[in-house]
Amino acid sequence: MKNVKIHKSIVIILLIASVLAIDACTRRTLEEEYLETALIPVCIDWSISGASLERMHRASVWLFPLNGNAPLEFRLERDLTYQEISVPIGTYSVLVFNETVEANDWDAIVFSGTNRYETFAAMGISDAVRGFYTRSEDLPLLKNPDPLAAWSLNRFEVTLEMLNRTREIVRSYSPSYRDMLISEVPDLTIVKPLPRFERIQITAYVTNLYSSMQVTGTIDGMAAGVYMVSGEMVPASAAHAFILNARVYDNNEKDGTTTRTFNIFGRLHGLTTQHLMNLDFLLVDGTLHPREEFDVTQLLITRTDLIVNTHIINVGYDNNNGDHLIELPDMGMGAGISVDGWDEIVIPLQ
């Protein structure tokens, strides 16, 4: 009986020792993680991003180790302008942008090359069916991209001194510890993302505009995506479809302009790049007016004084540089026809 009691005691001691060992291991892992990372403040100013902070759900901070290891991803969710992130000692490149790479954060964007800082790109999503147009193999259509903005830093070093100092500040429990952190590590506290999308504004002046129910079109020679770090266009051509849905009539209430502004990644540049635009007019009697075709390469005017670069195209005013007058038949059916109810009419590509 005595031996049995001794064995039971040994078992109990071993069990207690095991539990203590596991608990000690857990505490040590957390402590090691705390001791091996610096606390880095990130301050983001979205004022020149072209993206609305009120409509933004999340923001992302990606750190790419210069040693080639997998990137680190941090997400801002409650406060999209400030967060402290725990970063291991090392040297990184940094990319900051609105939302995340998750598909449900975007209606018209997908990301590629995300394993490397230089290749991280936003790409447009094909628009297989765009309501009033159907997709054609020789004219791939892209959805108009969501507002996207990014900021980057080629080199950011987290040192042992930085680690010790930031953790010392946190342990001080000072009411002004945030200001102390920002002062100690200012590298990621002046983050001002810039637009990684552009806009295009198309206006057509039309004689007898009132004879049309709907004006639709396509324009090609646009970029299929953009590199997040450099802002350079991905060298792949794509087209966008659009509805000209805003009208202003002349005093005669027959002629006038119809306009639309929408997002693009940007326009491709090059000696051989052409920007061809087609306009289709659905008349009030249900027939299609012959397609109007334009080479708008020389007509594009780019405004760079706006937060988001805007390319302006005006057609129907002249017979030079790819432009020509647009004249619809006078249907004699009254002026000022509203187009609001015609957005879903289907006009297949010819």
CSV table of C-alpha atoms in Angstrom, one decimal:
chain,number,residue,atom,x,y,z
A,1,MET,CA,0.0,0.0,0.0
A,2,LYS,CA,2.8,2.3,0.8
A,3,ASN,CA,4.4,1.8,-2.7
A,4,VAL,CA,1.0,2.6,-4.3
A,5,LYS,CA,0.7,5.9,-2.4
A,6,ILE,CA,4.2,6.8,-3.5
A,7,HIS,CA,3.4,6.1,-7.2
A,8,LYS,CA,0.2,8.2,-6.9
A,9,SER,CA,2.2,11.1,-5.5
A,10,ILE,CA,4.7,10.8,-8.3
A,11,VAL,CA,1.9,10.9,-10.9
A,12,ILE,CA,0.3,13.9,-9.3
A,13,ILE,CA,3.6,15.7,-9.2
A,14,LEU,CA,4.3,14.9,-12.8
A,15,LEU,CA,0.9,16.2,-13.9
A,16,ILE,CA,1.4,19.4,-12.0
A,17,ALA,CA,4.8,19.9,-13.5
A,18,SER,CA,3.4,19.3,-17.0
A,19,VAL,CA,0.7,21.9,-16.5
A,20,LEU,CA,3.2,24.4,-15.2
A,21,ALA,CA,5.5,23.7,-18.1
A,22,ILE,CA,2.8,24.2,-20.6
A,23,ASP,CA,1.7,27.4,-18.9
A,24,ALA,CA,5.3,28.7,-18.7
A,25,CYS,CA,5.8,27.9,-22.4
A,26,THR,CA,2.7,29.9,-23.4
A,27,ARG,CA,3.7,32.9,-21.3
A,28,ARG,CA,7.2,32.7,-22.7
A,29,THR,CA,5.9,32.7,-26.3
A,30,LEU,CA,3.8,35.8,-25.7
A,31,GLU,CA,6.7,37.6,-23.9
A,32,GLU,CA,9.1,36.7,-26.7
A,33,GLU,CA,6.7,38.1,-29.3
A,34,TYR,CA,6.4,41.3,-27.2
A,35,LEU,CA,10.2,41.6,-26.8
A,36,GLU,CA,11.0,40.9,-30.4
A,37,THR,CA,8.7,43.5,-32.1
A,38,ALA,CA,8.8,47.2,-32.1
A,39,LEU,CA,5.6,49.2,-31.8
A,40,ILE,CA,5.3,51.3,-34.9
A,41,PRO,CA,2.8,54.2,-35.2
A,42,VAL,CA,1.0,54.6,-38.6
A,43,CYS,CA,-0.8,57.9,-39.3
A,44,ILE,CA,-2.8,58.1,-42.6
A,45,ASP,CA,-4.1,61.3,-44.2
A,46,TRP,CA,-6.7,60.5,-46.9
A,47,SER,CA,-7.3,64.1,-48.0
A,48,ILE,CA,-5.6,63.8,-51.4
A,49,SER,CA,-6.4,60.2,-52.1
A,50,GLY,CA,-9.6,60.6,-54.1
A,51,ALA,CA,-11.2,58.0,-52.0
A,52,SER,CA,-13.9,58.9,-49.5
A,53,LEU,CA,-13.0,58.2,-45.9
A,54,GLU,CA,-16.7,58.1,-45.1
A,55,ARG,CA,-17.3,55.2,-47.5
A,56,MET,CA,-14.1,53.4,-46.6
A,57,HIS,CA,-14.4,50.2,-44.6
A,58,ARG,CA,-10.8,49.2,-43.9
A,59,ALA,CA,-7.2,50.1,-44.8
A,60,SER,CA,-4.1,48.0,-45.3
A,61,VAL,CA,-0.4,48.3,-44.4
A,62,TRP,CA,1.9,45.8,-46.1
A,63,LEU,CA,5.5,45.3,-45.1
A,64,PHE,CA,7.8,43.5,-47.6
A,65,PRO,CA,11.0,42.2,-46.0
A,66,LEU,CA,14.1,43.0,-48.1
A,67,ASN,CA,15.4,39.6,-47.3
A,68,GLY,CA,12.7,38.1,-49.5
A,69,ASN,CA,10.5,36.6,-46.8
A,70,ALA,CA,6.8,36.7,-47.1
A,71,PRO,CA,5.1,40.1,-46.6
A,72,LEU,CA,3.5,41.1,-43.4
A,73,GLU,CA,-0.1,42.4,-43.6
A,74,PHE,CA,-1.7,44.7,-41.1
A,75,ARG,CA,-5.3,46.0,-41.2
A,76,LEU,CA,-6.9,49.2,-39.9
A,77,GLU,CA,-10.6,48.7,-39.1
A,78,ARG,CA,-11.8,50.8,-36.3
A,79,ASP,CA,-9.7,53.9,-36.9
A,80,LEU,CA,-8.6,54.3,-40.5
A,81,THR,CA,-6.2,57.1,-39.8
A,82,TYR,CA,-4.1,55.8,-36.9
A,83,GLN,CA,-2.9,52.4,-35.6
A,84,GLU,CA,0.2,51.0,-33.9
A,85,ILE,CA,1.6,47.8,-35.5
A,86,SER,CA,4.0,45.3,-34.0
A,87,VAL,CA,6.9,44.8,-36.4
A,88,PRO,CA,9.9,42.4,-36.0
A,89,ILE,CA,13.5,43.8,-36.4
A,90,GLY,CA,14.3,44.0,-40.1
A,91,THR,CA,14.4,46.1,-43.2
A,92,TYR,CA,11.2,46.5,-45.2
A,93,SER,CA,9.5,48.2,-48.1
A,94,VAL,CA,6.0,49.6,-47.2
A,95,LEU,CA,2.8,49.8,-49.1
A,96,VAL,CA,-0.4,51.4,-47.7
A,97,PHE,CA,-3.8,51.5,-49.5
A,98,ASN,CA,-7.5,51.7,-48.8
A,99,GLU,CA,-9.5,48.5,-48.1
A,100,THR,CA,-7.8,45.1,-48.4
A,101,VAL,CA,-7.0,42.6,-51.1
A,102,GLU,CA,-10.1,40.6,-50.3
A,103,ALA,CA,-12.6,40.3,-53.2
A,104,ASN,CA,-15.6,41.4,-51.2
A,105,ASP,CA,-14.0,44.8,-50.6
A,106,TRP,CA,-14.2,45.6,-54.3
A,107,ASP,CA,-16.7,45.6,-57.1
A,108,ALA,CA,-14.4,46.0,-60.0
A,109,ILE,CA,-10.8,45.3,-58.8
A,110,VAL,CA,-8.7,42.2,-58.3
A,111,PHE,CA,-5.0,42.2,-57.1
A,112,SER,CA,-2.1,40.4,-58.6
A,113,GLY,CA,1.7,40.1,-57.8
A,114,THR,CA,1.0,40.7,-54.2
A,115,ASN,CA,4.0,38.6,-53.0
A,116,ARG,CA,6.4,41.3,-54.2
A,117,TYR,CA,6.6,45.1,-53.6
A,118,GLU,CA,7.4,46.0,-57.2
A,119,THR,CA,4.8,43.7,-58.8
A,120,PHE,CA,1.8,44.5,-56.5
A,121,ALA,CA,-0.9,45.6,-59.0
A,122,ALA,CA,-4.6,46.3,-59.2
A,123,MET,CA,-6.3,44.9,-62.2
A,124,GLY,CA,-9.7,45.5,-63.7
A,125,ILE,CA,-12.4,42.8,-63.7
A,126,SER,CA,-13.9,41.8,-67.1
A,127,ASP,CA,-17.4,43.0,-67.6
A,128,ALA,CA,-18.9,39.9,-69.3
A,129,VAL,CA,-22.4,41.6,-69.6
A,130,ARG,CA,-22.7,45.3,-69.2
A,131,GLY,CA,-26.5,45.7,-69.5
A,132,PHE,CA,-26.5,47.7,-72.7
A,133,TYR,CA,-23.5,46.0,-74.2
A,134,THR,CA,-22.5,42.3,-74.5
A,135,ARG,CA,-18.9,41.3,-74.4
A,136,SER,CA,-17.0,40.8,-77.6
A,137,GLU,CA,-13.7,38.8,-77.8
A,138,ASP,CA,-12.1,41.6,-79.9
A,139,LEU,CA,-13.2,44.3,-77.5
A,140,PRO,CA,-12.7,43.1,-73.8
A,141,LEU,CA,-14.7,45.4,-71.6
A,142,LEU,CA,-13.6,46.3,-68.0
A,143,LYS,CA,-15.8,47.4,-65.2
A,144,ASN,CA,-15.1,50.9,-64.1
A,145,PRO,CA,-12.6,50.6,-61.2
A,146,ASP,CA,-13.5,51.6,-57.6
A,147,PRO,CA,-11.6,54.6,-56.1
A,148,LEU,CA,-8.2,53.3,-55.1
A,149,ALA,CA,-5.3,55.1,-53.4
A,150,ALA,CA,-1.8,54.0,-52.3
A,151,TRP,CA,1.3,55.2,-50.6
A,152,SER,CA,4.7,53.5,-50.5
A,153,LEU,CA,8.1,53.7,-48.9
A,154,ASN,CA,11.1,51.9,-50.4
A,155,ARG,CA,13.1,51.3,-47.2
A,156,PHE,CA,12.0,51.2,-43.6
A,157,GLU,CA,14.3,49.8,-41.0
A,158,VAL,CA,13.2,48.5,-37.6
A,159,THR,CA,16.3,48.3,-35.3
A,160,LEU,CA,16.9,46.9,-31.9
A,161,GLU,CA,17.2,50.4,-30.5
A,162,MET,CA,13.8,51.2,-32.0
A,163,LEU,CA,12.4,48.1,-30.4
A,164,ASN,CA,13.7,48.9,-27.0
A,165,ARG,CA,12.7,52.5,-27.1
A,166,THR,CA,9.1,52.0,-28.3
A,167,ARG,CA,8.5,49.3,-25.7
A,168,GLU,CA,9.9,51.5,-23.0
A,169,ILE,CA,7.5,54.2,-24.0
A,170,VAL,CA,4.6,51.8,-23.8
A,171,ARG,CA,5.7,50.6,-20.4
A,172,SER,CA,5.8,54.1,-19.2
A,173,TYR,CA,2.0,54.3,-19.3
A,174,SER,CA,2.3,58.0,-20.1
A,175,PRO,CA,-0.9,59.7,-21.2
A,176,SER,CA,1.0,61.2,-24.1
A,177,TYR,CA,2.6,57.9,-25.1
A,178,ARG,CA,1.1,58.2,-28.6
A,179,ASP,CA,2.9,61.5,-29.2
A,180,MET,CA,6.1,60.1,-27.8
A,181,LEU,CA,5.9,57.1,-30.2
A,182,ILE,CA,5.2,59.4,-33.2
A,183,SER,CA,8.2,61.5,-32.3
A,184,GLU,CA,10.4,58.4,-31.8
A,185,VAL,CA,9.4,56.7,-35.1
A,186,PRO,CA,8.0,59.2,-37.6
A,187,ASP,CA,8.6,57.2,-40.8
A,188,LEU,CA,5.0,56.0,-41.2
A,189,THR,CA,3.3,59.0,-39.6
A,190,ILE,CA,3.2,61.2,-42.7
A,191,VAL,CA,1.4,58.7,-45.0
A,192,LYS,CA,-0.6,60.5,-47.7
A,193,PRO,CA,-2.0,58.0,-50.2
A,194,LEU,CA,-2.4,59.2,-53.8
A,195,PRO,CA,-5.0,58.2,-56.3
A,196,ARG,CA,-4.3,55.0,-58.2
A,197,PHE,CA,-7.2,55.7,-60.6
A,198,GLU,CA,-8.2,58.4,-62.9
A,199,ARG,CA,-11.4,59.8,-64.4
A,200,ILE,CA,-12.6,60.3,-67.9
A,201,GLN,CA,-15.3,62.8,-68.9
A,202,ILE,CA,-17.0,62.4,-72.2
A,203,THR,CA,-19.3,65.0,-73.7
A,204,ALA,CA,-21.1,64.8,-77.0
A,205,TYR,CA,-22.9,67.7,-78.7
A,206,VAL,CA,-25.8,66.4,-80.7
A,207,THR,CA,-28.2,68.0,-83.2
A,208,ASN,CA,-31.7,66.8,-82.4
A,209,LEU,CA,-30.5,65.1,-79.2
A,210,TYR,CA,-34.2,65.0,-78.1
A,211,SER,CA,-34.8,62.3,-80.7
A,212,SER,CA,-32.8,59.8,-78.7
A,213,MET,CA,-33.9,57.7,-75.7
A,214,GLN,CA,-30.4,56.6,-74.8
A,215,VAL,CA,-26.8,57.2,-75.8
A,216,THR,CA,-24.3,54.5,-75.1
A,217,GLY,CA,-20.6,54.0,-76.1
A,218,THR,CA,-17.3,52.3,-75.7
A,219,ILE,CA,-13.8,53.7,-75.6
A,220,ASP,CA,-10.6,51.7,-75.9
A,221,GLY,CA,-6.9,52.2,-75.4
A,222,MET,CA,-7.3,52.4,-71.6
A,223,ALA,CA,-5.1,50.6,-69.1
A,224,ALA,CA,-6.1,47.2,-67.8
A,225,GLY,CA,-4.6,47.9,-64.4
A,226,VAL,CA,-2.1,50.0,-62.3
A,227,TYR,CA,1.0,49.2,-60.3
A,228,MET,CA,0.4,50.2,-56.7
A,229,VAL,CA,3.9,51.4,-55.8
A,230,SER,CA,4.8,53.4,-58.9
A,231,GLY,CA,1.4,54.4,-60.2
A,232,GLU,CA,2.5,53.3,-63.7
A,233,MET,CA,-0.1,51.7,-66.0
A,234,VAL,CA,-0.1,48.0,-66.5
A,235,PRO,CA,0.8,47.7,-70.3
A,236,ALA,CA,-2.3,45.9,-71.3
A,237,SER,CA,-5.1,47.6,-73.3
A,238,ALA,CA,-8.8,47.4,-72.3
A,239,ALA,CA,-12.0,49.2,-73.1
A,240,HIS,CA,-14.8,50.6,-71.1
A,241,ALA,CA,-18.6,50.9,-71.9
A,242,PHE,CA,-20.6,53.8,-70.7
A,243,ILE,CA,-24.0,55.5,-70.8
A,244,LEU,CA,-24.1,59.3,-71.5
A,245,ASN,CA,-26.8,60.1,-69.0
A,246,ALA,CA,-26.7,63.8,-68.2
A,247,ARG,CA,-28.2,66.2,-70.7
A,248,VAL,CA,-28.2,70.0,-71.2
A,249,TYR,CA,-30.4,71.3,-74.0
A,250,ASP,CA,-30.0,74.5,-76.0
A,251,ASN,CA,-32.7,77.2,-76.0
A,252,ASN,CA,-34.4,75.4,-78.9
A,253,GLU,CA,-34.9,72.4,-76.6
A,254,LYS,CA,-33.8,70.1,-79.4
A,255,ASP,CA,-30.0,70.2,-79.7
A,256,GLY,CA,-27.7,69.9,-76.7
A,257,THR,CA,-25.0,68.0,-74.9
A,258,THR,CA,-25.0,64.6,-73.2
A,259,THR,CA,-22.2,63.8,-70.7
A,260,ARG,CA,-20.8,61.0,-68.4
A,261,THR,CA,-17.8,60.9,-66.0
A,262,PHE,CA,-16.5,57.5,-64.9
A,263,ASN,CA,-13.4,56.0,-63.4
A,264,ILE,CA,-10.5,54.3,-65.3
A,265,PHE,CA,-7.1,53.2,-64.2
A,266,GLY,CA,-5.6,55.5,-66.8
A,267,ARG,CA,-4.9,55.9,-70.5
A,268,LEU,CA,-2.1,54.0,-72.2
A,269,HIS,CA,0.6,56.2,-73.9
A,270,GLY,CA,2.8,55.4,-76.8
A,271,LEU,CA,3.4,56.3,-80.4
A,272,THR,CA,1.1,53.5,-81.6
A,273,THR,CA,-1.6,53.9,-79.0
A,274,GLN,CA,-5.0,55.0,-80.4
A,275,HIS,CA,-8.1,55.8,-78.4
A,276,LEU,CA,-11.1,54.9,-80.5
A,277,MET,CA,-14.6,55.7,-79.3
A,278,ASN,CA,-18.0,54.6,-80.6
A,279,LEU,CA,-21.4,56.1,-79.8
A,280,ASP,CA,-24.8,54.4,-80.3
A,281,PHE,CA,-28.0,56.4,-80.3
A,282,LEU,CA,-31.3,54.6,-79.6
A,283,LEU,CA,-34.0,56.7,-81.1
A,284,VAL,CA,-37.4,57.4,-79.6
A,285,ASP,CA,-39.0,55.1,-82.2
A,286,GLY,CA,-36.9,52.2,-81.0
A,287,THR,CA,-34.5,52.1,-83.9
A,288,LEU,CA,-30.7,52.5,-83.8
A,289,HIS,CA,-29.1,55.5,-85.5
A,290,PRO,CA,-25.9,54.5,-87.5
A,291,ARG,CA,-23.0,54.2,-85.2
A,292,GLU,CA,-20.8,57.3,-84.7
A,293,GLU,CA,-17.1,56.4,-84.7
A,294,PHE,CA,-14.3,58.7,-83.4
A,295,ASP,CA,-10.5,58.6,-83.1
A,296,VAL,CA,-10.2,60.7,-80.0
A,297,THR,CA,-6.4,60.3,-79.6
A,298,GLN,CA,-5.8,64.0,-80.4
A,299,LEU,CA,-9.0,65.2,-78.6
A,300,LEU,CA,-8.0,64.1,-75.1
A,301,ILE,CA,-7.3,66.9,-72.8
A,302,THR,CA,-5.9,65.9,-69.3
A,303,ARG,CA,-6.4,68.0,-66.2
A,304,THR,CA,-3.7,67.3,-63.7
A,305,ASP,CA,-4.7,70.2,-61.4
A,306,LEU,CA,-7.5,68.1,-59.8
A,307,ILE,CA,-7.0,65.6,-57.0
A,308,VAL,CA,-7.8,62.8,-59.5
A,309,ASN,CA,-6.4,63.3,-63.0
A,310,THR,CA,-9.3,63.8,-65.4
A,311,HIS,CA,-9.3,63.2,-69.1
A,312,ILE,CA,-11.8,65.3,-71.0
A,313,ILE,CA,-13.2,64.4,-74.4
A,314,ASN,CA,-15.6,66.6,-76.3
A,315,VAL,CA,-17.0,65.4,-79.6
A,316,GLY,CA,-19.6,66.7,-82.1
A,317,TYR,CA,-18.2,70.2,-82.4
A,318,ASP,CA,-15.8,70.1,-85.4
A,319,ASN,CA,-14.6,68.1,-88.3
A,320,ASN,CA,-10.9,68.0,-87.4
A,321,ASN,CA,-8.5,65.8,-85.4
A,322,GLY,CA,-10.9,62.8,-85.4
A,323,ASP,CA,-14.0,64.8,-84.4
A,324,HIS,CA,-17.1,65.3,-86.6
A,325,LEU,CA,-20.6,66.7,-86.2
A,326,ILE,CA,-23.4,64.4,-84.9
A,327,GLU,CA,-26.9,64.9,-86.3
A,328,LEU,CA,-29.8,62.7,-85.5
A,329,PRO,CA,-33.0,62.8,-87.5
A,330,ASP,CA,-35.7,65.2,-86.2
A,331,MET,CA,-38.3,62.8,-84.9
A,332,GLY,CA,-40.6,65.7,-84.0
A,333,MET,CA,-41.7,64.0,-80.8
A,334,GLY,CA,-41.2,66.7,-78.2
A,335,ALA,CA,-38.2,68.1,-76.4
A,336,GLY,CA,-36.5,67.3,-73.1
A,337,ILE,CA,-37.1,63.6,-73.1
A,338,SER,CA,-35.9,62.1,-69.8
A,339,VAL,CA,-33.4,59.3,-70.0
A,340,ASP,CA,-33.5,58.2,-66.4
A,341,GLY,CA,-35.8,55.2,-67.1
A,342,TRP,CA,-33.7,53.8,-70.0
A,343,ASP,CA,-30.6,52.7,-68.3
A,344,GLU,CA,-31.3,49.0,-68.8
A,345,ILE,CA,-32.0,48.9,-72.5
A,346,VAL,CA,-29.8,46.3,-74.2
A,347,ILE,CA,-27.9,47.2,-77.3
A,348,PRO,CA,-25.6,44.4,-78.5
A,349,LEU,CA,-22.2,45.2,-80.0
A,350,GLN,CA,-22.2,45.3,-83.7
